[in-house]
XYZ file of C-alpha atoms in Angstrom:
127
model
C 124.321 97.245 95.002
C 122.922 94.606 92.848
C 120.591 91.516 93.617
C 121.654 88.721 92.741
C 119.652 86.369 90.384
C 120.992 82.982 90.182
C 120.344 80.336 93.013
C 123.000 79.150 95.193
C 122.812 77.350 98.289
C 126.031 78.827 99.700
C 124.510 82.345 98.496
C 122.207 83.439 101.882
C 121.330 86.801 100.019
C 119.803 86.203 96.569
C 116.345 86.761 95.202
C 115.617 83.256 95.569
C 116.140 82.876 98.741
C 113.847 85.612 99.856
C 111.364 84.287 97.955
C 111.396 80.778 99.456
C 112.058 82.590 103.256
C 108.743 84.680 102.371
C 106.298 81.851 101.544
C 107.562 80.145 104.581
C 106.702 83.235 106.567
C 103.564 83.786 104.785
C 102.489 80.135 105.326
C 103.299 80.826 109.364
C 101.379 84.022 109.502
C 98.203 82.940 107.949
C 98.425 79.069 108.659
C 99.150 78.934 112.213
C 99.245 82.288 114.025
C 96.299 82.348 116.573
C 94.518 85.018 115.659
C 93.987 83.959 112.176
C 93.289 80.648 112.593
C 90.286 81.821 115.348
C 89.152 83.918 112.564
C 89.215 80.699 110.365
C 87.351 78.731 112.765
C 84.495 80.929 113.952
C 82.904 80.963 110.073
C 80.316 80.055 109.690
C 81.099 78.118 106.453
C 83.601 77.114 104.802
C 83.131 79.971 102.168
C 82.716 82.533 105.100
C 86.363 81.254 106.250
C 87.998 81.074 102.773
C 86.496 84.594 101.775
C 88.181 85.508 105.328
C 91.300 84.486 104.474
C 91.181 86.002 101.514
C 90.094 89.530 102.542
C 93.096 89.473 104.898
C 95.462 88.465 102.386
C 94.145 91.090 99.972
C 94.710 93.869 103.230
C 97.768 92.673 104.989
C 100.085 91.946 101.865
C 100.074 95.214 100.752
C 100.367 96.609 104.111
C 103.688 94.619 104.585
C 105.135 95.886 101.461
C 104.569 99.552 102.349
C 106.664 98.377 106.044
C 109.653 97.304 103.598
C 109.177 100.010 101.050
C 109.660 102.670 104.029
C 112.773 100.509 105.431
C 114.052 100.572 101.805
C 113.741 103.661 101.213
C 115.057 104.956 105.476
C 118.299 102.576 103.442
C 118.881 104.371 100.724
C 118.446 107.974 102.664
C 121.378 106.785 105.185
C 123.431 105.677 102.179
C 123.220 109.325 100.601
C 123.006 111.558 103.941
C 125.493 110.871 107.557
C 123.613 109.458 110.435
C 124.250 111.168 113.626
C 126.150 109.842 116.589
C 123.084 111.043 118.719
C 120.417 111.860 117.342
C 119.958 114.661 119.688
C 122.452 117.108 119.393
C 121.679 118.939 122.543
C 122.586 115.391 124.282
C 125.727 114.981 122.481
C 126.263 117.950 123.931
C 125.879 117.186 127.208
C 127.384 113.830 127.387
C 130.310 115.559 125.815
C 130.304 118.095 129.045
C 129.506 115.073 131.304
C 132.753 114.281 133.712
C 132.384 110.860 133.959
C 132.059 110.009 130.114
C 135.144 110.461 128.662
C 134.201 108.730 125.452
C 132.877 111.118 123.421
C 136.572 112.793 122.601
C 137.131 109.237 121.270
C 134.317 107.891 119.718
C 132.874 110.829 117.677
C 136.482 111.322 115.583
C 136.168 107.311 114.829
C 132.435 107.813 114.088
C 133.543 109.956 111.274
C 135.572 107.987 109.720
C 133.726 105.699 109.745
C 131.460 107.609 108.303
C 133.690 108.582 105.913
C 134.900 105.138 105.007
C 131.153 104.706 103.832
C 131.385 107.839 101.897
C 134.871 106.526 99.945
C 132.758 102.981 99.572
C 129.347 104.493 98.438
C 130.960 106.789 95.853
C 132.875 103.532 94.281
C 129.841 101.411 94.145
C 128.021 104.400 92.215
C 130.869 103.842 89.358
């Protein structure tokens, strides 16, 4: 996979677009979401609110990039390693045994190929 540089407006997944869909959420989160806007308000000066803002900025941005580092990086585990059906095997088991779902004969053989189809098209992205 590659990211894509260059801005297009018929392009929904570039680096440019992220960035302008990320100040917009930034601006919601810490210009009108309650909480921080109470915060905001209760100061006691206008310093008091600015150096408020500011604290949470300095705490929750890096808190938000640790969320999509771990999401990244759950990503690029599932692109090297199968996900399971179930991820309980003793339940695959027993929906396998169960009379009244029939299913499982059918959908764990097209599970892996599909699986396998993401196999054939991770190994000729790698190239």
């Amino acid at each position: 996979m590659r990211v894509t540089t260059a801005f297009d407006w018929k392009d929904r997944y570039n680096l440019s677009s992220g960035i302008i869909g990320g100040a917009f959420l930034a601006l919601a989160y810490f210009g009108t979401d309650q909480s921080q806007v109470q915060r905001y308000l209760t100061g006691k000066s206008i310093g008091q609110s600015r150096l408020s803002l500011l604290f949470n900025a300095t705490f929750k941005v890096p808190i938000q990039f640790f969320i999509l580092f771990i999401g990244a990086m759950v990503f690029v585990f599932f692109l090297f390693e199968r996900p399971p059906l179930l991820f309980h095997p003793v339940e695959m088991e027993h929906c396998g045994r169960a009379p009244s779902f029939h299913g499982s004969r059918r959908v764990q053989p097209g599970f892996r190929s599909a699986s396998w189809a993401a196999e054939a098209f991770k190994t000729s992205a790698m190239q």
